[in-house]
Amino acid sequence: MKNKNLKKLIDAATILISVGSVAVVLLLISATIFGFKPLVVSGGSMAPTFDAGDVLLTRPVDAESIEKNDVITYLNRTRSGLTTHRVDGVISRPEGNFFRTIGDANTTPDNDLVHESFVQAKVLGHIPFGKLVVFTYRSWWVSSALIFIPILIILYRDFADLTNKRRFRTVRESVIASKSS
């Protein structure tokens, strides 16, 4: 009885890992196809909304569509990298739109205004602890292992079951033959 329950548990876990792995790979592929770009949060300026290690789902947008309280990712001239902050105000000038930004964990707005040409994308959602998922699936051998090892386990178990049934049938047939003689 214990072996059957353990076997069922292993089968269920194997199927769950396989299906989950395929689902995550398809999600990441479809997100890229539909223009989303995953970005990993590295700092704490947007806590508690986003924590370090969360994955942001971003998408390029027209600067005209950005409004107050939107979260945008932009090129930061002073830190020479990407920054993701909330829009605290939109300022229209003859040279274009500028955005006053602030991190959710900060008490004052950022010193520099962000020109619309520096905006890379708008944040549309996030995956808590998604860093683990993204880094796992960026490696082709890890993704392949998470998909194919459970499939191989299922195939092995099915083959072992077939072999045991054949063996049992052979033993049963020889017992029947010895009784009839």
Short mmCIF file of C-alpha atoms in Angstrom, two decimals:
data_model
loop_
_atom_site.label_atom_id
_atom_site.label_comp_id
_atom_site.label_asym_id
_atom_site.label_seq_id
_atom_site.Cartn_x
_atom_site.Cartn_y
_atom_site.Cartn_z
CA MET A 1 0.00 0.00 0.00
CA LYS A 2 2.82 2.38 0.90
CA ASN A 3 4.61 1.73 -2.41
CA LYS A 4 1.48 2.51 -4.43
CA ASN A 5 0.98 5.84 -2.61
CA LEU A 6 4.64 6.75 -3.06
CA LYS A 7 4.45 5.83 -6.75
CA LYS A 8 1.35 8.02 -7.18
CA LEU A 9 3.06 10.90 -5.39
CA ILE A 10 6.18 10.60 -7.57
CA ASP A 11 4.04 10.41 -10.73
CA ALA A 12 2.04 13.48 -9.72
CA ALA A 13 5.18 15.47 -8.86
CA THR A 14 6.83 14.45 -12.13
CA ILE A 15 3.82 15.51 -14.17
CA LEU A 16 3.51 18.77 -12.23
CA ILE A 17 7.18 19.65 -12.82
CA SER A 18 6.91 18.81 -16.54
CA VAL A 19 3.71 20.77 -17.10
CA GLY A 20 4.93 23.70 -15.00
CA SER A 21 8.24 23.85 -16.85
CA VAL A 22 6.56 23.79 -20.24
CA ALA A 23 4.07 26.46 -19.09
CA VAL A 24 6.83 28.81 -17.89
CA VAL A 25 8.85 28.36 -21.08
CA LEU A 26 5.74 29.07 -23.18
CA LEU A 27 4.93 32.11 -21.02
CA LEU A 28 8.40 33.59 -21.48
CA ILE A 29 8.40 32.87 -25.22
CA SER A 30 4.91 34.33 -25.74
CA ALA A 31 5.76 37.40 -23.63
CA THR A 32 8.72 38.08 -25.92
CA ILE A 33 6.64 37.48 -29.05
CA PHE A 34 4.00 39.98 -27.87
CA GLY A 35 6.62 42.67 -27.17
CA PHE A 36 7.07 42.31 -23.42
CA LYS A 37 10.55 42.54 -21.99
CA PRO A 38 11.24 41.03 -18.58
CA LEU A 39 13.53 43.07 -16.32
CA VAL A 40 14.85 42.01 -12.92
CA VAL A 41 14.60 44.50 -10.04
CA SER A 42 18.03 45.02 -8.50
CA GLY A 43 17.40 47.71 -5.90
CA GLY A 44 14.95 48.63 -3.19
CA SER A 45 13.73 52.08 -4.28
CA MET A 46 10.34 50.70 -5.39
CA ALA A 47 9.65 48.64 -2.25
CA PRO A 48 7.15 47.47 -1.18
CA THR A 49 5.60 47.54 -4.68
CA PHE A 50 8.57 45.71 -6.22
CA ASP A 51 11.34 43.99 -4.29
CA ALA A 52 14.83 43.05 -5.42
CA GLY A 53 14.57 39.83 -7.42
CA ASP A 54 11.07 40.51 -8.76
CA VAL A 55 10.66 40.39 -12.53
CA LEU A 56 8.93 43.34 -14.16
CA LEU A 57 6.96 42.82 -17.34
CA THR A 58 7.62 45.93 -19.40
CA ARG A 59 6.52 47.05 -22.83
CA PRO A 60 7.62 50.04 -24.95
CA VAL A 61 4.88 52.71 -25.18
CA ASP A 62 4.39 56.17 -26.67
CA ALA A 63 5.41 58.91 -24.28
CA GLU A 64 2.00 60.56 -24.81
CA SER A 65 0.29 57.58 -23.18
CA ILE A 66 2.28 57.90 -19.93
CA GLU A 67 0.33 59.45 -17.07
CA LYS A 68 0.87 60.31 -13.43
CA ASN A 69 1.24 57.16 -11.24
CA ASP A 70 2.41 54.98 -14.18
CA VAL A 71 5.63 53.09 -13.49
CA ILE A 72 8.25 53.59 -16.20
CA THR A 73 11.71 52.25 -16.93
CA TYR A 74 14.12 54.84 -18.30
CA LEU A 75 17.78 55.41 -19.06
CA ASN A 76 19.30 57.16 -16.08
CA ARG A 77 22.02 59.55 -17.26
CA THR A 78 23.60 59.98 -13.82
CA ARG A 79 23.85 56.25 -13.03
CA SER A 80 24.36 55.14 -16.65
CA GLY A 81 21.81 52.34 -16.47
CA LEU A 82 18.10 51.63 -16.28
CA THR A 83 15.90 52.93 -13.46
CA THR A 84 12.29 52.05 -12.76
CA HIS A 85 10.27 54.64 -10.84
CA ARG A 86 6.72 55.93 -10.60
CA VAL A 87 5.70 59.06 -12.55
CA ASP A 88 4.92 61.82 -10.05
CA GLY A 89 4.15 64.46 -12.65
CA VAL A 90 4.10 65.13 -16.39
CA ILE A 91 5.54 68.42 -17.61
CA SER A 92 4.98 69.54 -21.21
CA ARG A 93 7.60 71.84 -22.69
CA PRO A 94 8.36 72.91 -26.27
CA GLU A 95 11.24 70.39 -26.39
CA GLY A 96 8.91 67.52 -25.41
CA ASN A 97 7.37 65.84 -22.39
CA PHE A 98 9.34 65.48 -19.17
CA PHE A 99 8.47 63.19 -16.28
CA ARG A 100 9.09 63.83 -12.61
CA THR A 101 9.72 60.43 -11.03
CA ILE A 102 9.95 59.01 -7.53
CA GLY A 103 10.69 55.59 -6.08
CA ASP A 104 7.88 54.24 -3.91
CA ALA A 105 10.34 53.84 -1.02
CA ASN A 106 11.66 57.39 -1.42
CA THR A 107 10.23 60.46 0.30
CA THR A 108 11.29 63.02 -2.32
CA PRO A 109 11.13 63.01 -6.13
CA ASP A 110 14.25 62.29 -8.16
CA ASN A 111 16.52 65.30 -8.81
CA ASP A 112 16.45 65.11 -12.61
CA LEU A 113 13.42 65.20 -14.88
CA VAL A 114 13.23 62.38 -17.42
CA HIS A 115 12.85 63.45 -21.05
CA GLU A 116 10.46 61.30 -23.09
CA SER A 117 13.33 60.15 -25.32
CA PHE A 118 14.91 58.37 -22.31
CA VAL A 119 11.80 56.32 -21.53
CA GLN A 120 12.37 52.68 -22.46
CA ALA A 121 9.11 51.07 -21.35
CA LYS A 122 6.11 51.10 -19.08
CA VAL A 123 5.75 48.47 -16.36
CA LEU A 124 2.56 46.46 -16.90
CA GLY A 125 3.00 43.81 -14.20
CA HIS A 126 5.47 41.87 -12.13
CA ILE A 127 6.30 38.37 -10.96
CA PRO A 128 7.39 38.19 -7.30
CA PHE A 129 10.65 36.22 -6.94
CA GLY A 130 10.64 35.88 -10.72
CA LYS A 131 14.41 36.21 -10.86
CA LEU A 132 14.68 32.54 -9.99
CA VAL A 133 12.42 31.62 -12.91
CA VAL A 134 14.11 33.90 -15.45
CA PHE A 135 17.65 32.84 -14.59
CA THR A 136 16.65 29.18 -14.53
CA TYR A 137 15.09 29.34 -17.98
CA ARG A 138 17.83 31.45 -19.56
CA SER A 139 20.02 28.39 -19.38
CA TRP A 140 18.98 25.96 -22.14
CA TRP A 141 20.32 22.92 -20.32
CA VAL A 142 18.43 23.69 -17.10
CA SER A 143 15.17 24.25 -19.02
CA SER A 144 15.73 21.07 -21.01
CA ALA A 145 16.45 19.09 -17.86
CA LEU A 146 13.31 20.40 -16.12
CA ILE A 147 11.23 19.34 -19.11
CA PHE A 148 12.87 16.10 -20.26
CA ILE A 149 13.97 14.43 -17.01
CA PRO A 150 10.39 14.13 -15.71
CA ILE A 151 9.29 12.84 -19.12
CA LEU A 152 12.08 10.24 -19.03
CA ILE A 153 11.02 9.21 -15.51
CA ILE A 154 7.43 8.70 -16.68
CA LEU A 155 8.59 6.68 -19.70
CA TYR A 156 10.89 4.56 -17.53
CA ARG A 157 8.09 3.84 -15.04
CA ASP A 158 5.71 2.89 -17.86
CA PHE A 159 8.35 0.61 -19.40
CA ALA A 160 9.03 -0.96 -16.00
CA ASP A 161 5.28 -1.55 -15.51
CA LEU A 162 5.03 -3.21 -18.94
CA THR A 163 8.05 -5.40 -18.21
CA ASN A 164 6.61 -6.46 -14.83
CA LYS A 165 3.24 -7.29 -16.42
CA ARG A 166 4.95 -9.44 -19.08
CA ARG A 167 7.01 -11.20 -16.44
CA PHE A 168 3.88 -11.80 -14.35
CA ARG A 169 2.02 -13.10 -17.41
CA THR A 170 4.91 -15.48 -18.26
CA VAL A 171 5.06 -16.78 -14.67
CA ARG A 172 1.27 -17.19 -14.57
CA GLU A 173 1.25 -19.06 -17.90
CA SER A 174 4.02 -21.42 -16.73
CA VAL A 175 2.12 -22.10 -13.46
CA ILE A 176 -1.04 -22.87 -15.43
CA ALA A 177 0.90 -25.10 -17.83
CA SER A 178 2.53 -27.03 -14.97
CA LYS A 179 -0.86 -27.56 -13.28
CA SER A 180 -2.46 -28.86 -16.45
CA SER A 181 0.28 -31.40 -17.08
#
